[in-house]
């Protein structure tokens, strides 16, 4: 059975990019009986940028509720990263096989530096904890965006180095890239990301959702004039959530003229509500019944710990930490 692992950081409520880029694909992959899917909430990773414990807890439940609302199958192992102590221990072992220069040249690290963020040791070693998350479960495939390939390549290199030293120990994970998954733009035109604060929370009430969408900048083309859908963030997002006929209709309105951006933003709001109508309803239900969410997480964590400990025990023995004799 092929193991697949994916995770979402608990640095905010799940947004449209999370849903389209990671969560819905994971739900789809779980339908294949030949695949064992692990979905985790990266609340340890979140500590690198979010010290507020209450917020991390809130976002953790929101992410879990969103996955359940989207129809995550019962056989999927859903868990909190922080409830698997083996991850931290494994990260230390892997750090001893990771060149400093590889971490210093990581795109995500350099991006944070360019943003002027305070850099902690945790942020610098972030890719090692990610490697531990993957290698603990011997995941064969990891769904990633093209911008995350570098981290997975580092994971493979660490595993390869370890295997060279001690013999076959870790599965070398492969990137699972779904080419059909669109790049979801944020409200500022960059890739949607919590770190850019440009996200759209699809689970908000209608007017709050519309307010988020209203933040999207548009050009000064007059209402009566034709508009270019190919350069419009609103249209790009609409194309991600609407069906082909709806997209074609909005395209015609753009190029014909007499259609304003405010109307397009309202259409985008409606399309998001329509696409995620059932999920929005279930999400609200789960957020009012956190006991059920907690029950699902605890069950997943029990299964995840057992699998993680199998790998960790092997690594401990390989490194000589289980030998008591003189």
PDB file of C-alpha atoms in Angstrom:
ATOM      1  CA  UNK A   1       0.000   0.000   0.000  1.00  0.00           C
ATOM      2  CA  UNK A   2       1.411   3.385  -1.033  1.00  0.00           C
ATOM      3  CA  UNK A   3       1.693   5.906   1.787  1.00  0.00           C
ATOM      4  CA  UNK A   4       0.926   9.547   1.017  1.00  0.00           C
ATOM      5  CA  UNK A   5       1.468  12.391   3.471  1.00  0.00           C
ATOM      6  CA  UNK A   6       0.371  16.020   3.401  1.00  0.00           C
ATOM      7  CA  UNK A   7       0.079  18.783   5.993  1.00  0.00           C
ATOM      8  CA  UNK A   8      -1.278  22.283   6.603  1.00  0.00           C
ATOM      9  CA  UNK A   9       0.319  24.836   8.922  1.00  0.00           C
ATOM     10  CA  UNK A  10      -1.774  26.027  11.866  1.00  0.00           C
ATOM     11  CA  UNK A  11      -0.941  29.703  11.322  1.00  0.00           C
ATOM     12  CA  UNK A  12      -4.448  30.707  10.294  1.00  0.00           C
ATOM     13  CA  UNK A  13      -7.837  29.398   9.307  1.00  0.00           C
ATOM     14  CA  UNK A  14      -7.829  27.299   6.135  1.00  0.00           C
ATOM     15  CA  UNK A  15      -8.106  29.445   3.012  1.00  0.00           C
ATOM     16  CA  UNK A  16      -9.085  28.925  -0.607  1.00  0.00           C
ATOM     17  CA  UNK A  17      -5.511  28.077  -1.621  1.00  0.00           C
ATOM     18  CA  UNK A  18      -5.301  25.387   1.076  1.00  0.00           C
ATOM     19  CA  UNK A  19      -8.572  23.851  -0.019  1.00  0.00           C
ATOM     20  CA  UNK A  20      -7.825  23.744  -3.737  1.00  0.00           C
ATOM     21  CA  UNK A  21      -4.116  23.060  -3.518  1.00  0.00           C
ATOM     22  CA  UNK A  22      -3.867  20.497  -0.711  1.00  0.00           C
ATOM     23  CA  UNK A  23      -7.037  19.555   1.112  1.00  0.00           C
ATOM     24  CA  UNK A  24      -9.368  18.575  -1.725  1.00  0.00           C
ATOM     25  CA  UNK A  25      -6.586  16.671  -3.553  1.00  0.00           C
ATOM     26  CA  UNK A  26      -5.940  14.724  -0.321  1.00  0.00           C
ATOM     27  CA  UNK A  27      -9.629  13.909  -0.033  1.00  0.00           C
ATOM     28  CA  UNK A  28      -9.507  12.631  -3.606  1.00  0.00           C
ATOM     29  CA  UNK A  29      -6.377  10.533  -3.096  1.00  0.00           C
ATOM     30  CA  UNK A  30      -7.959   8.870  -0.074  1.00  0.00           C
ATOM     31  CA  UNK A  31     -10.628   7.348  -2.294  1.00  0.00           C
ATOM     32  CA  UNK A  32      -8.025   4.944  -3.694  1.00  0.00           C
ATOM     33  CA  UNK A  33      -7.993   1.800  -1.537  1.00  0.00           C
ATOM     34  CA  UNK A  34      -4.371   1.161  -2.546  1.00  0.00           C
ATOM     35  CA  UNK A  35      -3.231   4.353  -0.847  1.00  0.00           C
ATOM     36  CA  UNK A  36      -2.819   5.056   2.867  1.00  0.00           C
ATOM     37  CA  UNK A  37      -3.172   8.787   3.409  1.00  0.00           C
ATOM     38  CA  UNK A  38      -1.776  10.787   6.337  1.00  0.00           C
ATOM     39  CA  UNK A  39      -3.081  14.333   6.852  1.00  0.00           C
ATOM     40  CA  UNK A  40      -1.483  16.318   9.629  1.00  0.00           C
ATOM     41  CA  UNK A  41      -1.820  19.766  11.121  1.00  0.00           C
ATOM     42  CA  UNK A  42       1.614  21.344  11.414  1.00  0.00           C
ATOM     43  CA  UNK A  43       1.197  23.058  14.759  1.00  0.00           C
ATOM     44  CA  UNK A  44       4.890  22.628  15.655  1.00  0.00           C
ATOM     45  CA  UNK A  45       5.878  24.395  12.450  1.00  0.00           C
ATOM     46  CA  UNK A  46       3.373  27.126  13.284  1.00  0.00           C
ATOM     47  CA  UNK A  47       5.331  28.027  16.412  1.00  0.00           C
ATOM     48  CA  UNK A  48       8.063  29.536  14.213  1.00  0.00           C
ATOM     49  CA  UNK A  49       5.771  32.444  13.351  1.00  0.00           C
ATOM     50  CA  UNK A  50       2.803  32.204  15.742  1.00  0.00           C
ATOM     51  CA  UNK A  51       3.672  32.224  19.477  1.00  0.00           C
ATOM     52  CA  UNK A  52       0.020  32.730  20.533  1.00  0.00           C
ATOM     53  CA  UNK A  53      -1.032  29.348  21.966  1.00  0.00           C
ATOM     54  CA  UNK A  54      -4.765  30.140  21.904  1.00  0.00           C
ATOM     55  CA  UNK A  55      -4.642  31.119  18.239  1.00  0.00           C
ATOM     56  CA  UNK A  56      -2.706  28.000  17.281  1.00  0.00           C
ATOM     57  CA  UNK A  57      -5.315  25.876  19.039  1.00  0.00           C
ATOM     58  CA  UNK A  58      -8.149  27.734  17.300  1.00  0.00           C
ATOM     59  CA  UNK A  59      -6.545  27.361  13.880  1.00  0.00           C
ATOM     60  CA  UNK A  60      -5.729  23.708  14.512  1.00  0.00           C
ATOM     61  CA  UNK A  61      -9.378  22.893  15.136  1.00  0.00           C
ATOM     62  CA  UNK A  62     -10.437  25.002  12.140  1.00  0.00           C
ATOM     63  CA  UNK A  63      -8.114  23.074   9.822  1.00  0.00           C
ATOM     64  CA  UNK A  64      -9.292  19.732  11.177  1.00  0.00           C
ATOM     65  CA  UNK A  65     -12.932  20.833  10.862  1.00  0.00           C
ATOM     66  CA  UNK A  66     -12.315  21.920   7.266  1.00  0.00           C
ATOM     67  CA  UNK A  67     -10.804  18.578   6.311  1.00  0.00           C
ATOM     68  CA  UNK A  68     -13.750  16.752   7.840  1.00  0.00           C
ATOM     69  CA  UNK A  69     -16.207  19.150   6.205  1.00  0.00           C
ATOM     70  CA  UNK A  70     -14.654  18.419   2.814  1.00  0.00           C
ATOM     71  CA  UNK A  71     -15.367  14.724   3.298  1.00  0.00           C
ATOM     72  CA  UNK A  72     -12.058  13.274   4.470  1.00  0.00           C
ATOM     73  CA  UNK A  73     -12.537   9.516   4.611  1.00  0.00           C
ATOM     74  CA  UNK A  74     -12.550   7.749   7.984  1.00  0.00           C
ATOM     75  CA  UNK A  75      -9.565   5.607   7.056  1.00  0.00           C
ATOM     76  CA  UNK A  76      -7.346   8.688   6.618  1.00  0.00           C
ATOM     77  CA  UNK A  77      -4.953   9.231   9.536  1.00  0.00           C
ATOM     78  CA  UNK A  78      -5.656  12.807  10.667  1.00  0.00           C
ATOM     79  CA  UNK A  79      -3.454  14.095  13.468  1.00  0.00           C
ATOM     80  CA  UNK A  80      -1.690  17.012  15.145  1.00  0.00           C
ATOM     81  CA  UNK A  81       2.046  17.140  14.581  1.00  0.00           C
ATOM     82  CA  UNK A  82       2.654  18.185  18.195  1.00  0.00           C
ATOM     83  CA  UNK A  83       1.018  15.003  19.528  1.00  0.00           C
ATOM     84  CA  UNK A  84       3.710  12.842  17.910  1.00  0.00           C
ATOM     85  CA  UNK A  85       6.834  13.308  20.099  1.00  0.00           C
ATOM     86  CA  UNK A  86       8.830  11.109  17.729  1.00  0.00           C
ATOM     87  CA  UNK A  87       8.865  13.971  15.223  1.00  0.00           C
ATOM     88  CA  UNK A  88      11.070  16.175  17.406  1.00  0.00           C
ATOM     89  CA  UNK A  89      13.488  13.342  18.207  1.00  0.00           C
ATOM     90  CA  UNK A  90      13.705  12.331  14.561  1.00  0.00           C
ATOM     91  CA  UNK A  91      14.342  15.935  13.561  1.00  0.00           C
ATOM     92  CA  UNK A  92      17.430  16.008  15.806  1.00  0.00           C
ATOM     93  CA  UNK A  93      18.835  12.832  14.282  1.00  0.00           C
ATOM     94  CA  UNK A  94      18.232  14.130  10.757  1.00  0.00           C
ATOM     95  CA  UNK A  95      19.795  17.499  11.566  1.00  0.00           C
ATOM     96  CA  UNK A  96      23.091  15.700  12.118  1.00  0.00           C
ATOM     97  CA  UNK A  97      23.012  14.616   8.469  1.00  0.00           C
ATOM     98  CA  UNK A  98      21.998  17.995   7.028  1.00  0.00           C
ATOM     99  CA  UNK A  99      24.591  20.450   5.665  1.00  0.00           C
ATOM    100  CA  UNK A 100      24.274  23.980   7.060  1.00  0.00           C
ATOM    101  CA  UNK A 101      24.613  25.449   3.563  1.00  0.00           C
ATOM    102  CA  UNK A 102      21.545  23.570   2.317  1.00  0.00           C
ATOM    103  CA  UNK A 103      19.418  25.175   5.022  1.00  0.00           C
ATOM    104  CA  UNK A 104      20.868  28.631   4.397  1.00  0.00           C
ATOM    105  CA  UNK A 105      19.961  28.418   0.712  1.00  0.00           C
ATOM    106  CA  UNK A 106      16.392  27.227   1.224  1.00  0.00           C
ATOM    107  CA  UNK A 107      13.977  29.414  -0.756  1.00  0.00           C
ATOM    108  CA  UNK A 108      11.450  29.624   2.075  1.00  0.00           C
ATOM    109  CA  UNK A 109      14.131  30.722   4.553  1.00  0.00           C
ATOM    110  CA  UNK A 110      15.482  33.400   2.205  1.00  0.00           C
ATOM    111  CA  UNK A 111      11.944  34.607   1.547  1.00  0.00           C
ATOM    112  CA  UNK A 112      11.372  35.104   5.282  1.00  0.00           C
ATOM    113  CA  UNK A 113      14.642  37.024   5.528  1.00  0.00           C
ATOM    114  CA  UNK A 114      13.569  39.285   2.657  1.00  0.00           C
ATOM    115  CA  UNK A 115      10.278  39.923   4.460  1.00  0.00           C
ATOM    116  CA  UNK A 116      12.283  41.214   7.415  1.00  0.00           C
ATOM    117  CA  UNK A 117      10.949  38.600   9.813  1.00  0.00           C
ATOM    118  CA  UNK A 118      12.831  37.734  12.981  1.00  0.00           C
ATOM    119  CA  UNK A 119      14.713  34.530  12.256  1.00  0.00           C
ATOM    120  CA  UNK A 120      14.749  31.863  14.959  1.00  0.00           C
ATOM    121  CA  UNK A 121      16.594  28.578  15.016  1.00  0.00           C
ATOM    122  CA  UNK A 122      13.252  26.891  14.496  1.00  0.00           C
ATOM    123  CA  UNK A 123      12.600  28.835  11.317  1.00  0.00           C
ATOM    124  CA  UNK A 124      16.080  28.030  10.025  1.00  0.00           C
ATOM    125  CA  UNK A 125      15.710  24.292  10.699  1.00  0.00           C
ATOM    126  CA  UNK A 126      12.101  24.171   9.494  1.00  0.00           C
ATOM    127  CA  UNK A 127      12.970  21.863   6.531  1.00  0.00           C
ATOM    128  CA  UNK A 128      14.474  19.283   8.895  1.00  0.00           C
ATOM    129  CA  UNK A 129      11.265  18.976  10.878  1.00  0.00           C
ATOM    130  CA  UNK A 130       9.436  18.664   7.567  1.00  0.00           C
ATOM    131  CA  UNK A 131      11.807  15.857   6.620  1.00  0.00           C
ATOM    132  CA  UNK A 132      11.077  14.142   9.931  1.00  0.00           C
ATOM    133  CA  UNK A 133       7.339  14.397   9.260  1.00  0.00           C
ATOM    134  CA  UNK A 134       7.782  12.621   5.944  1.00  0.00           C
ATOM    135  CA  UNK A 135      10.401  10.011   6.839  1.00  0.00           C
ATOM    136  CA  UNK A 136       8.768   8.920  10.105  1.00  0.00           C
ATOM    137  CA  UNK A 137       5.878   7.463   8.130  1.00  0.00           C
ATOM    138  CA  UNK A 138       7.969   6.134   5.250  1.00  0.00           C
ATOM    139  CA  UNK A 139       5.768   8.160   2.889  1.00  0.00           C
ATOM    140  CA  UNK A 140       6.331   7.238  -0.740  1.00  0.00           C
ATOM    141  CA  UNK A 141       4.530  10.276  -2.143  1.00  0.00           C
ATOM    142  CA  UNK A 142       4.173  13.832  -0.863  1.00  0.00           C
ATOM    143  CA  UNK A 143       1.749  16.189  -2.646  1.00  0.00           C
ATOM    144  CA  UNK A 144       3.602  19.492  -3.032  1.00  0.00           C
ATOM    145  CA  UNK A 145       3.392  22.661  -5.062  1.00  0.00           C
ATOM    146  CA  UNK A 146       6.281  23.490  -7.351  1.00  0.00           C
ATOM    147  CA  UNK A 147       7.460  26.094  -4.848  1.00  0.00           C
ATOM    148  CA  UNK A 148       7.861  23.354  -2.214  1.00  0.00           C
ATOM    149  CA  UNK A 149       9.917  20.978  -4.317  1.00  0.00           C
ATOM    150  CA  UNK A 150      13.170  22.218  -2.809  1.00  0.00           C
ATOM    151  CA  UNK A 151      12.154  21.101   0.681  1.00  0.00           C
ATOM    152  CA  UNK A 152      11.213  17.647  -0.552  1.00  0.00           C
ATOM    153  CA  UNK A 153      14.484  17.375  -2.473  1.00  0.00           C
ATOM    154  CA  UNK A 154      16.293  18.126   0.797  1.00  0.00           C
ATOM    155  CA  UNK A 155      14.255  15.411   2.518  1.00  0.00           C
ATOM    156  CA  UNK A 156      15.318  12.944  -0.164  1.00  0.00           C
ATOM    157  CA  UNK A 157      18.963  13.995   0.155  1.00  0.00           C
ATOM    158  CA  UNK A 158      18.922  13.590   3.945  1.00  0.00           C
ATOM    159  CA  UNK A 159      17.347  10.145   3.630  1.00  0.00           C
ATOM    160  CA  UNK A 160      19.842   9.158   0.933  1.00  0.00           C
ATOM    161  CA  UNK A 161      22.787  10.282   3.087  1.00  0.00           C
ATOM    162  CA  UNK A 162      21.468   8.317   6.059  1.00  0.00           C
ATOM    163  CA  UNK A 163      20.876   5.241   3.915  1.00  0.00           C
ATOM    164  CA  UNK A 164      24.417   5.470   2.547  1.00  0.00           C
ATOM    165  CA  UNK A 165      25.846   5.526   6.065  1.00  0.00           C
ATOM    166  CA  UNK A 166      23.702   2.811   7.621  1.00  0.00           C
ATOM    167  CA  UNK A 167      22.052   0.855   4.843  1.00  0.00           C
ATOM    168  CA  UNK A 168      18.435   0.994   3.604  1.00  0.00           C
ATOM    169  CA  UNK A 169      16.426   2.684   6.336  1.00  0.00           C
ATOM    170  CA  UNK A 170      14.191   5.334   4.800  1.00  0.00           C
ATOM    171  CA  UNK A 171      11.918   5.304   1.775  1.00  0.00           C
ATOM    172  CA  UNK A 172      12.946   8.072  -0.608  1.00  0.00           C
ATOM    173  CA  UNK A 173       9.733  10.085  -1.086  1.00  0.00           C
ATOM    174  CA  UNK A 174       8.584  11.237  -4.488  1.00  0.00           C
ATOM    175  CA  UNK A 175       6.845  14.529  -5.176  1.00  0.00           C
ATOM    176  CA  UNK A 176       3.205  14.129  -6.176  1.00  0.00           C
ATOM    177  CA  UNK A 177       2.462  17.171  -8.322  1.00  0.00           C
ATOM    178  CA  UNK A 178      -1.026  17.547  -9.717  1.00  0.00           C
ATOM    179  CA  UNK A 179      -0.491  19.620 -12.826  1.00  0.00           C
ATOM    180  CA  UNK A 180      -4.186  20.370 -13.093  1.00  0.00           C
ATOM    181  CA  UNK A 181      -4.224  22.057  -9.685  1.00  0.00           C
ATOM    182  CA  UNK A 182      -4.266  25.810 -10.341  1.00  0.00           C
ATOM    183  CA  UNK A 183      -2.054  28.391  -8.677  1.00  0.00           C
ATOM    184  CA  UNK A 184      -4.461  30.264  -6.445  1.00  0.00           C
ATOM    185  CA  UNK A 185      -3.753  33.979  -6.302  1.00  0.00           C
ATOM    186  CA  UNK A 186      -4.230  35.957  -3.126  1.00  0.00           C
ATOM    187  CA  UNK A 187      -6.045  39.258  -2.756  1.00  0.00           C
ATOM    188  CA  UNK A 188      -2.824  41.129  -3.604  1.00  0.00           C
ATOM    189  CA  UNK A 189      -2.104  39.165  -6.789  1.00  0.00           C
ATOM    190  CA  UNK A 190       0.684  37.059  -5.280  1.00  0.00           C
ATOM    191  CA  UNK A 191       0.270  33.385  -4.459  1.00  0.00           C
ATOM    192  CA  UNK A 192      -2.296  33.008  -1.685  1.00  0.00           C
ATOM    193  CA  UNK A 193      -0.448  32.462   1.586  1.00  0.00           C
ATOM    194  CA  UNK A 194      -1.062  33.097   5.265  1.00  0.00           C
ATOM    195  CA  UNK A 195       2.393  34.653   5.496  1.00  0.00           C
ATOM    196  CA  UNK A 196       1.370  37.282   2.928  1.00  0.00           C
ATOM    197  CA  UNK A 197      -1.932  37.971   4.714  1.00  0.00           C
ATOM    198  CA  UNK A 198      -3.689  37.848   1.351  1.00  0.00           C
ATOM    199  CA  UNK A 199      -6.010  34.892   1.927  1.00  0.00           C
ATOM    200  CA  UNK A 200      -9.706  34.282   1.326  1.00  0.00           C
ATOM    201  CA  UNK A 201     -11.486  32.324   4.050  1.00  0.00           C
ATOM    202  CA  UNK A 202     -14.243  30.417   2.266  1.00  0.00           C
ATOM    203  CA  UNK A 203     -15.955  29.549   5.550  1.00  0.00           C
ATOM    204  CA  UNK A 204     -16.761  33.132   6.520  1.00  0.00           C
ATOM    205  CA  UNK A 205     -20.348  34.434   6.501  1.00  0.00           C
ATOM    206  CA  UNK A 206     -21.321  35.946   3.151  1.00  0.00           C
ATOM    207  CA  UNK A 207     -20.731  39.625   3.923  1.00  0.00           C
ATOM    208  CA  UNK A 208     -17.401  38.978   5.638  1.00  0.00           C
ATOM    209  CA  UNK A 209     -16.374  36.834   2.690  1.00  0.00           C
ATOM    210  CA  UNK A 210     -17.357  39.648   0.317  1.00  0.00           C
ATOM    211  CA  UNK A 211     -15.288  42.137   2.343  1.00  0.00           C
ATOM    212  CA  UNK A 212     -12.209  39.946   1.907  1.00  0.00           C
ATOM    213  CA  UNK A 213     -12.820  39.727  -1.820  1.00  0.00           C
ATOM    214  CA  UNK A 214     -13.364  43.478  -2.058  1.00  0.00           C
ATOM    215  CA  UNK A 215      -9.713  43.919  -1.013  1.00  0.00           C
ATOM    216  CA  UNK A 216      -8.592  42.612  -4.403  1.00  0.00           C
ATOM    217  CA  UNK A 217      -7.080  45.550  -6.340  1.00  0.00           C
ATOM    218  CA  UNK A 218      -8.333  46.191  -9.861  1.00  0.00           C
ATOM    219  CA  UNK A 219      -7.327  48.652 -12.547  1.00  0.00           C
ATOM    220  CA  UNK A 220      -9.087  51.925 -13.415  1.00  0.00           C
ATOM    221  CA  UNK A 221     -10.794  50.749 -16.601  1.00  0.00           C
ATOM    222  CA  UNK A 222     -14.173  52.543 -16.847  1.00  0.00           C
ATOM    223  CA  UNK A 223     -17.346  50.549 -16.257  1.00  0.00           C
ATOM    224  CA  UNK A 224     -18.446  50.784 -19.900  1.00  0.00           C
ATOM    225  CA  UNK A 225     -15.090  49.733 -21.370  1.00  0.00           C
ATOM    226  CA  UNK A 226     -14.006  46.150 -22.115  1.00  0.00           C
ATOM    227  CA  UNK A 227     -11.679  44.571 -19.547  1.00  0.00           C
ATOM    228  CA  UNK A 228      -8.871  42.035 -19.825  1.00  0.00           C
ATOM    229  CA  UNK A 229      -9.756  38.879 -17.880  1.00  0.00           C
ATOM    230  CA  UNK A 230      -6.242  37.501 -18.306  1.00  0.00           C
ATOM    231  CA  UNK A 231      -4.717  40.215 -16.107  1.00  0.00           C
ATOM    232  CA  UNK A 232      -7.473  40.327 -13.486  1.00  0.00           C
ATOM    233  CA  UNK A 233      -7.012  38.573 -10.142  1.00  0.00           C
ATOM    234  CA  UNK A 234     -10.779  38.448  -9.616  1.00  0.00           C
ATOM    235  CA  UNK A 235     -11.260  36.536 -12.861  1.00  0.00           C
ATOM    236  CA  UNK A 236      -8.340  34.219 -12.083  1.00  0.00           C
ATOM    237  CA  UNK A 237      -9.945  33.275  -8.772  1.00  0.00           C
ATOM    238  CA  UNK A 238     -13.370  32.895 -10.374  1.00  0.00           C
ATOM    239  CA  UNK A 239     -11.873  30.431 -12.840  1.00  0.00           C
ATOM    240  CA  UNK A 240     -10.641  28.324  -9.892  1.00  0.00           C
ATOM    241  CA  UNK A 241     -14.078  27.851  -8.346  1.00  0.00           C
ATOM    242  CA  UNK A 242     -16.714  28.194 -11.086  1.00  0.00           C
ATOM    243  CA  UNK A 243     -17.715  25.708 -13.780  1.00  0.00           C
ATOM    244  CA  UNK A 244     -16.779  26.105 -17.451  1.00  0.00           C
ATOM    245  CA  UNK A 245     -20.068  27.682 -18.505  1.00  0.00           C
ATOM    246  CA  UNK A 246     -19.925  30.237 -15.694  1.00  0.00           C
ATOM    247  CA  UNK A 247     -16.322  31.115 -16.557  1.00  0.00           C
ATOM    248  CA  UNK A 248     -17.179  31.540 -20.240  1.00  0.00           C
ATOM    249  CA  UNK A 249     -20.122  33.777 -19.332  1.00  0.00           C
ATOM    250  CA  UNK A 250     -18.004  36.016 -17.089  1.00  0.00           C
ATOM    251  CA  UNK A 251     -15.305  36.160 -19.759  1.00  0.00           C
ATOM    252  CA  UNK A 252     -17.856  37.460 -22.256  1.00  0.00           C
ATOM    253  CA  UNK A 253     -18.984  40.149 -19.803  1.00  0.00           C
ATOM    254  CA  UNK A 254     -15.398  41.288 -19.329  1.00  0.00           C
ATOM    255  CA  UNK A 255     -14.544  41.614 -23.016  1.00  0.00           C
ATOM    256  CA  UNK A 256     -17.908  43.100 -23.989  1.00  0.00           C
ATOM    257  CA  UNK A 257     -17.814  45.944 -21.472  1.00  0.00           C
ATOM    258  CA  UNK A 258     -20.551  47.455 -19.347  1.00  0.00           C
ATOM    259  CA  UNK A 259     -19.611  45.175 -16.478  1.00  0.00           C
ATOM    260  CA  UNK A 260     -17.843  46.483 -13.400  1.00  0.00           C
ATOM    261  CA  UNK A 261     -15.309  44.953 -11.066  1.00  0.00           C
ATOM    262  CA  UNK A 262     -17.670  45.275  -8.099  1.00  0.00           C
ATOM    263  CA  UNK A 263     -20.127  43.009  -9.899  1.00  0.00           C
ATOM    264  CA  UNK A 264     -17.298  40.588 -10.699  1.00  0.00           C
ATOM    265  CA  UNK A 265     -16.313  40.471  -7.031  1.00  0.00           C
ATOM    266  CA  UNK A 266     -19.885  39.763  -6.034  1.00  0.00           C
ATOM    267  CA  UNK A 267     -19.975  36.996  -8.665  1.00  0.00           C
ATOM    268  CA  UNK A 268     -16.797  35.533  -7.177  1.00  0.00           C
ATOM    269  CA  UNK A 269     -18.361  35.607  -3.709  1.00  0.00           C
ATOM    270  CA  UNK A 270     -21.422  33.768  -5.005  1.00  0.00           C
ATOM    271  CA  UNK A 271     -19.299  31.212  -6.864  1.00  0.00           C
ATOM    272  CA  UNK A 272     -17.309  30.395  -3.718  1.00  0.00           C
ATOM    273  CA  UNK A 273     -20.501  30.040  -1.710  1.00  0.00           C
ATOM    274  CA  UNK A 274     -22.002  27.767  -4.360  1.00  0.00           C
ATOM    275  CA  UNK A 275     -18.880  25.616  -4.770  1.00  0.00           C
ATOM    276  CA  UNK A 276     -18.474  25.077  -1.031  1.00  0.00           C
ATOM    277  CA  UNK A 277     -22.096  25.289   0.128  1.00  0.00           C
ATOM    278  CA  UNK A 278     -22.187  21.841   1.738  1.00  0.00           C
ATOM    279  CA  UNK A 279     -18.688  22.141   3.175  1.00  0.00           C
ATOM    280  CA  UNK A 280     -19.487  25.553   4.681  1.00  0.00           C
ATOM    281  CA  UNK A 281     -22.512  24.116   6.439  1.00  0.00           C
ATOM    282  CA  UNK A 282     -20.594  21.104   7.755  1.00  0.00           C
ATOM    283  CA  UNK A 283     -17.651  23.278   8.822  1.00  0.00           C
ATOM    284  CA  UNK A 284     -19.894  25.430  10.999  1.00  0.00           C
ATOM    285  CA  UNK A 285     -21.410  22.288  12.484  1.00  0.00           C
ATOM    286  CA  UNK A 286     -17.990  20.877  13.368  1.00  0.00           C
ATOM    287  CA  UNK A 287     -16.816  24.181  14.834  1.00  0.00           C
ATOM    288  CA  UNK A 288     -19.794  24.033  17.190  1.00  0.00           C
ATOM    289  CA  UNK A 289     -18.979  20.418  18.061  1.00  0.00           C
ATOM    290  CA  UNK A 290     -15.257  20.413  18.757  1.00  0.00           C
ATOM    291  CA  UNK A 291     -15.620  17.281  20.869  1.00  0.00           C
ATOM    292  CA  UNK A 292     -16.270  15.309  17.680  1.00  0.00           C
ATOM    293  CA  UNK A 293     -13.271  16.922  15.985  1.00  0.00           C
ATOM    294  CA  UNK A 294     -11.085  16.137  18.990  1.00  0.00           C
ATOM    295  CA  UNK A 295     -12.265  12.527  18.968  1.00  0.00           C
ATOM    296  CA  UNK A 296     -11.219  12.128  15.334  1.00  0.00           C
ATOM    297  CA  UNK A 297      -7.828  13.735  16.002  1.00  0.00           C
ATOM    298  CA  UNK A 298      -7.117  11.564  19.044  1.00  0.00           C
ATOM    299  CA  UNK A 299      -7.961   8.415  17.073  1.00  0.00           C
ATOM    300  CA  UNK A 300      -5.648   9.482  14.263  1.00  0.00           C
ATOM    301  CA  UNK A 301      -2.865  10.352  16.667  1.00  0.00           C
ATOM    302  CA  UNK A 302      -2.974   6.923  18.255  1.00  0.00           C
ATOM    303  CA  UNK A 303      -2.468   5.328  14.854  1.00  0.00           C
ATOM    304  CA  UNK A 304       0.179   7.854  13.800  1.00  0.00           C
ATOM    305  CA  UNK A 305       2.226   7.379  16.991  1.00  0.00           C
ATOM    306  CA  UNK A 306       2.326   3.616  16.537  1.00  0.00           C
ATOM    307  CA  UNK A 307       3.629   3.914  12.968  1.00  0.00           C
ATOM    308  CA  UNK A 308       6.080   6.687  13.863  1.00  0.00           C
ATOM    309  CA  UNK A 309       7.510   4.677  16.750  1.00  0.00           C
ATOM    310  CA  UNK A 310       8.228   1.737  14.458  1.00  0.00           C
ATOM    311  CA  UNK A 311      10.457   3.952  12.335  1.00  0.00           C
ATOM    312  CA  UNK A 312      11.979   5.785  15.289  1.00  0.00           C
ATOM    313  CA  UNK A 313      12.847   2.514  17.044  1.00  0.00           C
ATOM    314  CA  UNK A 314      14.627   1.313  13.902  1.00  0.00           C
ATOM    315  CA  UNK A 315      16.576   4.572  13.662  1.00  0.00           C
ATOM    316  CA  UNK A 316      17.500   4.508  17.356  1.00  0.00           C
ATOM    317  CA  UNK A 317      18.824   0.963  16.973  1.00  0.00           C
ATOM    318  CA  UNK A 318      20.671   1.864  13.796  1.00  0.00           C
ATOM    319  CA  UNK A 319      22.393   4.784  15.535  1.00  0.00           C
ATOM    320  CA  UNK A 320      23.298   2.636  18.533  1.00  0.00           C
ATOM    321  CA  UNK A 321      20.932   4.168  21.044  1.00  0.00           C
ATOM    322  CA  UNK A 322      19.159   0.937  21.964  1.00  0.00           C
ATOM    323  CA  UNK A 323      22.298  -1.005  22.857  1.00  0.00           C
ATOM    324  CA  UNK A 324      22.690  -1.482  26.617  1.00  0.00           C
ATOM    325  CA  UNK A 325      25.500  -4.046  26.613  1.00  0.00           C
ATOM    326  CA  UNK A 326      29.153  -3.051  27.139  1.00  0.00           C
TER     327      UNK A 326
END
